[in-house]
Short mmCIF file of C-alpha atoms and ligand atoms in Angstrom, two decimals:
data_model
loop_
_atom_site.label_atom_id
_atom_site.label_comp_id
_atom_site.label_asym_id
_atom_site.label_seq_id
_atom_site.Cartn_x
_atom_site.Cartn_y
_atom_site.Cartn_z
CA UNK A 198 27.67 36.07 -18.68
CA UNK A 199 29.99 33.78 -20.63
CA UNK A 200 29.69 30.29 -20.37
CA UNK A 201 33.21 29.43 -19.56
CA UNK A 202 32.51 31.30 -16.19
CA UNK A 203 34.79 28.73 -14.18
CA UNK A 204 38.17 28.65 -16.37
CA UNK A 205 37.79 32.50 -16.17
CA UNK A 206 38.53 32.11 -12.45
CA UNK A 207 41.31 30.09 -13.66
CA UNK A 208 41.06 28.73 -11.64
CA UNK A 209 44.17 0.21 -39.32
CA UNK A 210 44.41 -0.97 -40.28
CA UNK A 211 47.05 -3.58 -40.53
CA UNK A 212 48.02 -5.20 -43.58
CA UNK A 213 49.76 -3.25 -46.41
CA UNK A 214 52.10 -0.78 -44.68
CA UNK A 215 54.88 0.01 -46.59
CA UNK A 216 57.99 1.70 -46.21
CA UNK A 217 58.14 4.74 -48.04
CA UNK A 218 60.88 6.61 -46.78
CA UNK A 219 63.46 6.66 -44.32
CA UNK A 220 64.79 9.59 -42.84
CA UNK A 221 67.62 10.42 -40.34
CA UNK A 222 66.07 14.08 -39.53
CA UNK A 223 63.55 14.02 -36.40
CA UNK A 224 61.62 16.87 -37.78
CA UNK A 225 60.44 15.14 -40.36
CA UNK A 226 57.72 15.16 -38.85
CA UNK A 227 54.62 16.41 -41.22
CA UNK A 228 51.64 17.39 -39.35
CA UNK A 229 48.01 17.65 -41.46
CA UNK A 230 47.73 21.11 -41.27
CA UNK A 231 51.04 21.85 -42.01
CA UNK A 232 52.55 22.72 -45.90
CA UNK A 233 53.43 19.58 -47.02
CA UNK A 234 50.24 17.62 -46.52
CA UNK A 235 49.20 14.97 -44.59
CA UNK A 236 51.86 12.08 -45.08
CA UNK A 237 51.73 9.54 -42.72
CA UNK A 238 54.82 7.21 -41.19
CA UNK A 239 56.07 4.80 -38.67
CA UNK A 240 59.38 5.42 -37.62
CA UNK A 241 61.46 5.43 -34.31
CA UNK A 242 63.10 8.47 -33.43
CA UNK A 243 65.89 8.29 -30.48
CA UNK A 244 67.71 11.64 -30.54
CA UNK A 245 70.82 9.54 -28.72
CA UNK A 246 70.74 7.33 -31.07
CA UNK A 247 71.14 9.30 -34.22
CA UNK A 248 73.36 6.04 -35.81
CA UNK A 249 71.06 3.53 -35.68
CA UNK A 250 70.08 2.16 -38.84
CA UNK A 251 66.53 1.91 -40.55
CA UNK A 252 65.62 -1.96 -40.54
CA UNK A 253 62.90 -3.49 -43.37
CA UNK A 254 59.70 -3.82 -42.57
CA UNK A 255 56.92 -5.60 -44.09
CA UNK A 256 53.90 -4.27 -42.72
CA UNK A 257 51.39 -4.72 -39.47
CA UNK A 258 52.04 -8.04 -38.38
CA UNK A 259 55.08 -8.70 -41.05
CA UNK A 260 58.44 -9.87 -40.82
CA UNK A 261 61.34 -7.15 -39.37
CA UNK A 262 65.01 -7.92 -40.29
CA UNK A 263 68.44 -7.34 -39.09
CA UNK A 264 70.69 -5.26 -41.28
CA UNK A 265 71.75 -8.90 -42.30
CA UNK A 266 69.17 -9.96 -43.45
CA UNK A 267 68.10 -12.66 -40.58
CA UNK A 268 64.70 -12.86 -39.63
CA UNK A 269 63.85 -12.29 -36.46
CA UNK A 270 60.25 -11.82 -35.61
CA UNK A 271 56.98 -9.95 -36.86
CA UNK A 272 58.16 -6.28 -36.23
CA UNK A 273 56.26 -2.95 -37.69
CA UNK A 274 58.82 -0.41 -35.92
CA UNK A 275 62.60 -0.41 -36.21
CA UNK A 276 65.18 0.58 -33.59
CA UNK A 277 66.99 4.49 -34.94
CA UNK A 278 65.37 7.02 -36.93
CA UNK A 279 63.57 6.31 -39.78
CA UNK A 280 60.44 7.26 -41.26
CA UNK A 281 57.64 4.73 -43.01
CA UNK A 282 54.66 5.22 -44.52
CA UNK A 283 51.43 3.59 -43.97
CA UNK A 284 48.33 5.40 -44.51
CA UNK A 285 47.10 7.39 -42.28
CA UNK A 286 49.08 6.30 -39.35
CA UNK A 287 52.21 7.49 -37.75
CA UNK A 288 53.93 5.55 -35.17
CA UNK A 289 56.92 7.31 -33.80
CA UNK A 290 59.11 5.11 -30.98
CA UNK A 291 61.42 7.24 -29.17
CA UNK A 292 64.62 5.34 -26.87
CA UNK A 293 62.92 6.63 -23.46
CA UNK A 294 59.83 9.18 -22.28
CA UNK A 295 62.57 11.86 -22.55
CA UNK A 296 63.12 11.87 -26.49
CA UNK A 297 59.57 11.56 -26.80
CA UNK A 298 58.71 14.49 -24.41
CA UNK A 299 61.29 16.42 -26.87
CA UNK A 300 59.93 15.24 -30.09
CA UNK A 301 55.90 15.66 -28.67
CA UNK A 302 57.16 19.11 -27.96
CA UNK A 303 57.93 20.09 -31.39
CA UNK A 304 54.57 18.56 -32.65
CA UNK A 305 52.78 20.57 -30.39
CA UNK A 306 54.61 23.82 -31.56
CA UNK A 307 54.52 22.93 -35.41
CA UNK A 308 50.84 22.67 -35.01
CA UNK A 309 49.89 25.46 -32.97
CA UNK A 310 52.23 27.87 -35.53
CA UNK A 311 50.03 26.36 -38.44
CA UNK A 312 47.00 26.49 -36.97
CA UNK A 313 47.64 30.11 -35.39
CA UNK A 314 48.98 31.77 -38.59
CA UNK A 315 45.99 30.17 -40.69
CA UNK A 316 43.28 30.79 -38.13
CA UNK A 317 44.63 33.23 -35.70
CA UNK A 318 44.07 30.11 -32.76
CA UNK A 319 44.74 26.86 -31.51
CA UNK A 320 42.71 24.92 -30.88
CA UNK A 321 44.22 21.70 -28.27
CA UNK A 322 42.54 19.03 -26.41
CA UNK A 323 44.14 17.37 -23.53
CA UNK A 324 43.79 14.04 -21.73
CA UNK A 325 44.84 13.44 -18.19
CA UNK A 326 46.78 10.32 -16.57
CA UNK A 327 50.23 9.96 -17.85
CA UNK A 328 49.55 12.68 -21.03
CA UNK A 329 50.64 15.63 -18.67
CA UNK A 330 54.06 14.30 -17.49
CA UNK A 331 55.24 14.02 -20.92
CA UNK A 332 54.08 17.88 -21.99
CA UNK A 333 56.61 19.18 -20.03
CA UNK A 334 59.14 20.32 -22.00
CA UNK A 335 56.77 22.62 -23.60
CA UNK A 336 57.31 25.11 -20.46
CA UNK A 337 60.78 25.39 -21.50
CA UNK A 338 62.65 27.45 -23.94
CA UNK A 339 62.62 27.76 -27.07
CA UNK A 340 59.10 26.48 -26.56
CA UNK A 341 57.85 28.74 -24.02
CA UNK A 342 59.10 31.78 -25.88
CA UNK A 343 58.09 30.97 -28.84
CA UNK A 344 55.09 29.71 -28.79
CA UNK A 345 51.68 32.06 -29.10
CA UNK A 346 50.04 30.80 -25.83
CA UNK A 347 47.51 33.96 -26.64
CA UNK A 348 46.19 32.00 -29.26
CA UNK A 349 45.35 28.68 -27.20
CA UNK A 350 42.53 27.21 -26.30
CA UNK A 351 42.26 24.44 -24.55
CA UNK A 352 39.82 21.78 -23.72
CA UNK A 353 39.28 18.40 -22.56
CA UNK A 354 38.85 14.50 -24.28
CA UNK A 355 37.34 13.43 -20.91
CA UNK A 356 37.41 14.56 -17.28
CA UNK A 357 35.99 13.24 -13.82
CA UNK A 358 33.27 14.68 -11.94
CA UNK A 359 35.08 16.25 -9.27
CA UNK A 360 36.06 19.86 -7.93
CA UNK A 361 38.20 21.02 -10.06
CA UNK A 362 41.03 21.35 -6.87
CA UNK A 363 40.56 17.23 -6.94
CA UNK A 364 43.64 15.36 -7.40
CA UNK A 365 41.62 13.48 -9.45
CA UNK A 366 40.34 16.23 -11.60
CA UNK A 367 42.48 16.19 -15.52
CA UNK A 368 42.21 19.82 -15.26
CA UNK A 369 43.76 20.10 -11.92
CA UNK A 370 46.32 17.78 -13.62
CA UNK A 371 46.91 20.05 -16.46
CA UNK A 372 46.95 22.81 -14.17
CA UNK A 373 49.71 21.66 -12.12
CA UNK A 374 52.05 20.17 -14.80
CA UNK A 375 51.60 22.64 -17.80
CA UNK A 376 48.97 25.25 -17.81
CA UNK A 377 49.81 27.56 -14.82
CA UNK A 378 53.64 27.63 -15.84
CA UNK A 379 52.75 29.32 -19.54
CA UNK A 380 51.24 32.49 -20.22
CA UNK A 381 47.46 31.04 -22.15
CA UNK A 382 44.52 33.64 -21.18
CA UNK A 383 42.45 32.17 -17.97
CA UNK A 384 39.47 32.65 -20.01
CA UNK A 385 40.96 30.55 -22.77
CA UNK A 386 41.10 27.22 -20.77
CA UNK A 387 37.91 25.26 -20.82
CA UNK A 388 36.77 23.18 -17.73
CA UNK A 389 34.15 21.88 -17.16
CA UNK A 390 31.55 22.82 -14.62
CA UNK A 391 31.67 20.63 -11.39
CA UNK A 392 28.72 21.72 -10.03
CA UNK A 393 26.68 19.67 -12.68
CA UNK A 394 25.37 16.69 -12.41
CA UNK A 395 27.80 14.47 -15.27
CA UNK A 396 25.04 14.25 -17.69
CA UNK A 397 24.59 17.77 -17.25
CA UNK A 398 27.79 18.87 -17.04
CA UNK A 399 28.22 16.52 -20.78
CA UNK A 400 25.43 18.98 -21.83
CA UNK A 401 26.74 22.03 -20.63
CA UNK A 402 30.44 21.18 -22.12
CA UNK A 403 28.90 20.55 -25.61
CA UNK A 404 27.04 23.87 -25.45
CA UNK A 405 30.28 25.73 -24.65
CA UNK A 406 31.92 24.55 -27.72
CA UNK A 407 28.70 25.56 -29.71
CA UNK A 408 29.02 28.65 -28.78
CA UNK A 409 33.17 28.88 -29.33
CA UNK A 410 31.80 27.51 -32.89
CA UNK A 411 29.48 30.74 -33.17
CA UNK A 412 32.50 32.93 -32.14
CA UNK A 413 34.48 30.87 -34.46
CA UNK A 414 37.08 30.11 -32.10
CA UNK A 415 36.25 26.23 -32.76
CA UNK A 416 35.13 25.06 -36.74
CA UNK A 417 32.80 22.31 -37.47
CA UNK A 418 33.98 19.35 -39.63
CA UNK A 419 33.07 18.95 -43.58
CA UNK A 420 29.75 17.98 -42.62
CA UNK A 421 28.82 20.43 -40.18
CA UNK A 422 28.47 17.68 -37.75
CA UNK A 423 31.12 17.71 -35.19
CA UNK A 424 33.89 19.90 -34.10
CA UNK A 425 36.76 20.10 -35.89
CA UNK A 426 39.83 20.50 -33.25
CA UNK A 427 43.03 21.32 -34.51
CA UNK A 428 44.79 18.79 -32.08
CA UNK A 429 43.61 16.28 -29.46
CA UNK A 430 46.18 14.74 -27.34
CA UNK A 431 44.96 11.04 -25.91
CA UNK A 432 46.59 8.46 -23.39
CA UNK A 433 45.75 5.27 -24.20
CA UNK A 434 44.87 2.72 -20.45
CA UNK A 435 46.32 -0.12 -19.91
CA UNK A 436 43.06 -1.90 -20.97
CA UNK A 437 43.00 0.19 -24.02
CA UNK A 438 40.46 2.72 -23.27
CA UNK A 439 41.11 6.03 -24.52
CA UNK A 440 39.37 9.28 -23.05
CA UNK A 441 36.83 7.47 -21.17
CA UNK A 442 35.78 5.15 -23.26
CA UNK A 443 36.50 1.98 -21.86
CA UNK A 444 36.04 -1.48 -23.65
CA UNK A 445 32.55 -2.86 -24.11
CA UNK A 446 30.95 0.35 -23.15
CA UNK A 447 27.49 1.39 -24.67
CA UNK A 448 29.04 4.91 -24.73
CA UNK A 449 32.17 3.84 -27.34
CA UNK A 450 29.26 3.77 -30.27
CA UNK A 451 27.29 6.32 -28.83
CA UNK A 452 27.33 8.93 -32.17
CA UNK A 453 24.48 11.33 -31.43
CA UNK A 454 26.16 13.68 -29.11
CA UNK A 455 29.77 16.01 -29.32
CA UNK A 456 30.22 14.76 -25.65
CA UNK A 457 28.86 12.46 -23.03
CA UNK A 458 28.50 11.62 -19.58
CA UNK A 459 29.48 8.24 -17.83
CA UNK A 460 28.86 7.32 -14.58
CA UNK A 461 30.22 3.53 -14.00
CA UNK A 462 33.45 3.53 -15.52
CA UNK A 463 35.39 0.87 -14.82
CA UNK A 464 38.64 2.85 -13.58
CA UNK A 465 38.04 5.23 -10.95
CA UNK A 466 36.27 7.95 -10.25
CA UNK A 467 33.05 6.50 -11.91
CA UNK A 468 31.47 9.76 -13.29
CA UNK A 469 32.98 11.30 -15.78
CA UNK A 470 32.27 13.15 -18.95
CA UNK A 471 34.01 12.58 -22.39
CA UNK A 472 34.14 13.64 -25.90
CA UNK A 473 32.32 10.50 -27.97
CA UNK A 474 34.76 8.63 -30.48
CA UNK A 475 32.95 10.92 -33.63
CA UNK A 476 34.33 14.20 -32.10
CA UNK A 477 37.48 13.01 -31.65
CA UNK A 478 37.81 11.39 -35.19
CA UNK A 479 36.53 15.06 -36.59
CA UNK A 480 39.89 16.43 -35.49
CA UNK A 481 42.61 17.62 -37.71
CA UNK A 482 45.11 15.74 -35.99
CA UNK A 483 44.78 13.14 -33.16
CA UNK A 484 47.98 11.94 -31.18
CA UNK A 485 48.30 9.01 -28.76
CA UNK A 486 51.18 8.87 -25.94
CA UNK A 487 51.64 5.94 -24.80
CA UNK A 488 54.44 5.16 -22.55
CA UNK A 489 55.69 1.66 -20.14
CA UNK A 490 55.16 -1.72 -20.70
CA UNK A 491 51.70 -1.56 -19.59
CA UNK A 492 50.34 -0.73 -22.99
CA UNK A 493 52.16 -3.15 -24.78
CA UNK A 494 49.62 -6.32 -25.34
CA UNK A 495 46.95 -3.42 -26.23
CA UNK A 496 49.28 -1.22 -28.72
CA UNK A 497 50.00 -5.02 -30.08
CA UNK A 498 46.16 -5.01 -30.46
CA UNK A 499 45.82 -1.36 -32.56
CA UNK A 500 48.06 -2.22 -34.84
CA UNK A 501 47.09 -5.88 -35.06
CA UNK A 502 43.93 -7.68 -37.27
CA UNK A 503 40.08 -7.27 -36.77
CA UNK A 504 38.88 -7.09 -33.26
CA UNK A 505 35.16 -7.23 -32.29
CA UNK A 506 33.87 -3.93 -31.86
CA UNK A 507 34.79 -1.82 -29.00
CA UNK A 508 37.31 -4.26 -27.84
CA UNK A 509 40.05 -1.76 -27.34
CA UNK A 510 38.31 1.47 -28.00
CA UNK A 511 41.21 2.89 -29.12
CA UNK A 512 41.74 0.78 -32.56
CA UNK A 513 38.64 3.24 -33.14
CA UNK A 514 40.29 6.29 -33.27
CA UNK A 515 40.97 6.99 -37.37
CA UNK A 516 40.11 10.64 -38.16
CA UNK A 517 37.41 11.18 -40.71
CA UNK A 518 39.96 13.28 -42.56
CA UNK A 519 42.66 14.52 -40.41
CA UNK A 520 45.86 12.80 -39.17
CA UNK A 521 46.60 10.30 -36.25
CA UNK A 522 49.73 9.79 -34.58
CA UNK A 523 50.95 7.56 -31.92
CA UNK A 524 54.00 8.83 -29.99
CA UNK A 525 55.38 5.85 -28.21
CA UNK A 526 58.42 4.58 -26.39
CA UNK A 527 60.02 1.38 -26.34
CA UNK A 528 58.92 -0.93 -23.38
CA UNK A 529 54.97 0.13 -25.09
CA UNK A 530 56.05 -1.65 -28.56
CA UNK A 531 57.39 -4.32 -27.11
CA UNK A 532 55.40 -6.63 -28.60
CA UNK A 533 54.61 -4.98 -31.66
O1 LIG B 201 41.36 7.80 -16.75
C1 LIG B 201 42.03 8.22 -17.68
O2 LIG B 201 42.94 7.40 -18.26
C2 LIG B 201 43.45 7.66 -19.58
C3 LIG B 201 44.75 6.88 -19.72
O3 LIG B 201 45.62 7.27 -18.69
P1 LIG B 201 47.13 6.75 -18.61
O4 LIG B 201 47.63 7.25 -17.27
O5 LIG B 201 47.09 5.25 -18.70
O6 LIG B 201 47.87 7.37 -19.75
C4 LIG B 201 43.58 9.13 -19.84
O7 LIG B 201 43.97 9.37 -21.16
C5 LIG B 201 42.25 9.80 -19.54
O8 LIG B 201 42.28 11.16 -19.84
C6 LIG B 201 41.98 9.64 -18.07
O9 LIG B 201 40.77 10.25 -17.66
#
């Protein structure tokens, strides 16, 4: 019988950034994976506000300027659309969720064409809490169309310990808002099993994606080590936990496993499972959403200086040899 039994039933770095280029086109956007390379930027996109200008910037924690030239306070994003380099980072600020629900869309459709026409499949990891809400434009046209939902397969970073009908199941989440509006194969959507026990069910979730690594549906990494996911899509708390892998945790350095089991987290439900910070940093490409004011002190804190280890867990999140970018909108940089 095949492991996936139950989705059958379908149920930083900061200092030296430097600006690079600037452009006034929203696609250009340049996922790893895709021709091109693996370019990183920061840049603000706002599709309504296609005039605004590209302002200086002088790096993670440096100085932003006015088209005049007056100083006005440490900035590493700029109002309008522009497009700046800083390796291995992209920051993309979009005028409200809207834009960036439009822009995330495209990502997500660049990447799954890439991936599809060099592999034949997709290979997507979702998050839950606010993620979801912002996916939805991908059950529109031209996306939902276009895109070869065949070739998807789709997993989790972390999920409670619940039945899977629990409103406080990510699956039943990513049900809801995205996957029972496009046309992916049942049998290619990979829940966990919430029967287990979470340790267990950490267990039984890792051997799953073994055995998608046998079929090669999933690769390993360079090293053989960890899975290599074409894309994993992450919501970053308010506290700056990421998947769920909350601050100060023993599980943020735990290395020795593709995923893990929690059962005290700090934000409710308390048992979950998640992939461990080394399977997520295997990826080929890693994007943060992070929306509303609530993130802003901790985005302040990615992009800042040195933090002690496993302060915010998601300053962590640099993949080994893939690309990370963080789609964000205005009220989260803030105080960037
Ligand atoms: O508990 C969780 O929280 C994070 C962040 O959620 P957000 O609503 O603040 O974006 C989420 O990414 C994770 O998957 C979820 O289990």
């Amino acid at each position: 019988m095949e492991r996936w039994s139950v989705s059958a039933t379908l149920a930083p770095r900061a200092p030296n950034f430097e600006l690079v280029r600037a452009s006034s086109s929203k696609r250009s956007f340049n996922p790893k994976g895709s021709r091109g390379g693996s370019s990183s930027s920061v840049g603000v996109v706002g599709r309504r506000n296609s005039a605004s200008r590209v302002v200086s910037s002088t790096g993670f924690g440096g100085v932003r300027a006015s088209a005049s030239g007056r100083r006005f306070g440490p900035r590493i994003w700029a109002m309008g659309t522009s497009t700046q380099i800083k390796d291995g980072v992209e920051l993309k600020v979009f005028e409200s969720v809207q834009d960036l629900g439009d822009d995330l869309a495209d990502y997500v459709a660049a990447l799954s064409k890439c991936a599809v026409e060099a592999r034949a499949a997709f290979s997507i990891v979702l998050s839950g809490g606010s993620l979801i809400s912002t996916m939805g434009k991908l059950t529109e046209e031209p996306y939902l169309g276009s895109i070869d939902w065949a070739r998807w397969h789709v997993f989790w970073a972390d999920e409670r310990v619940v039945p899977l009908d629990h409103p406080d199941s990510n699956y039943k989440l990513a049900l809801d808002g995205l996957l029972s509006k496009v046309p992916i194969p049942p049998g290619n959507v990979y829940a966990i099993n919430d029967k287990l026990s979470p340790q267990k069910a950490a267990e039984d979730y890792e051997l799953g994606l073994k055995q998608l690594v046998k079929k090669n549906v999933l690769r390993l990494d360079e090293a053989g080590e960890y899975p290599r996911f074409d894309l994993i899509l992450l919501g970053m708390g308010p506290d700056g936990h990421l998947a769920s892998l909350f601050p100060h945790h023993p599980l943020v350095s735990k290395t020795d496993t593709w995923v893990a089991s929690i059962e005290d987290s700090p934000k409710p439900p308390p048992e979950r499972i998640t992939l461990t910070l080394p399977a997520i940093n295997a990826a080929e490409n890693v994007a943060f959403v992070a929306t509303g004011s609530g993130k802003a002190d901790k985005l302040k804190l990615v992009f800042g200086g040195d933090l002690p280890f496993g302060e915010v867990p998601a300053k962590l999140v640099s993949p080994v040899s893939g690309k990370l970018v963080w789609f964000a909108d205005k009220p989260a940089v803030a105080k960037l």
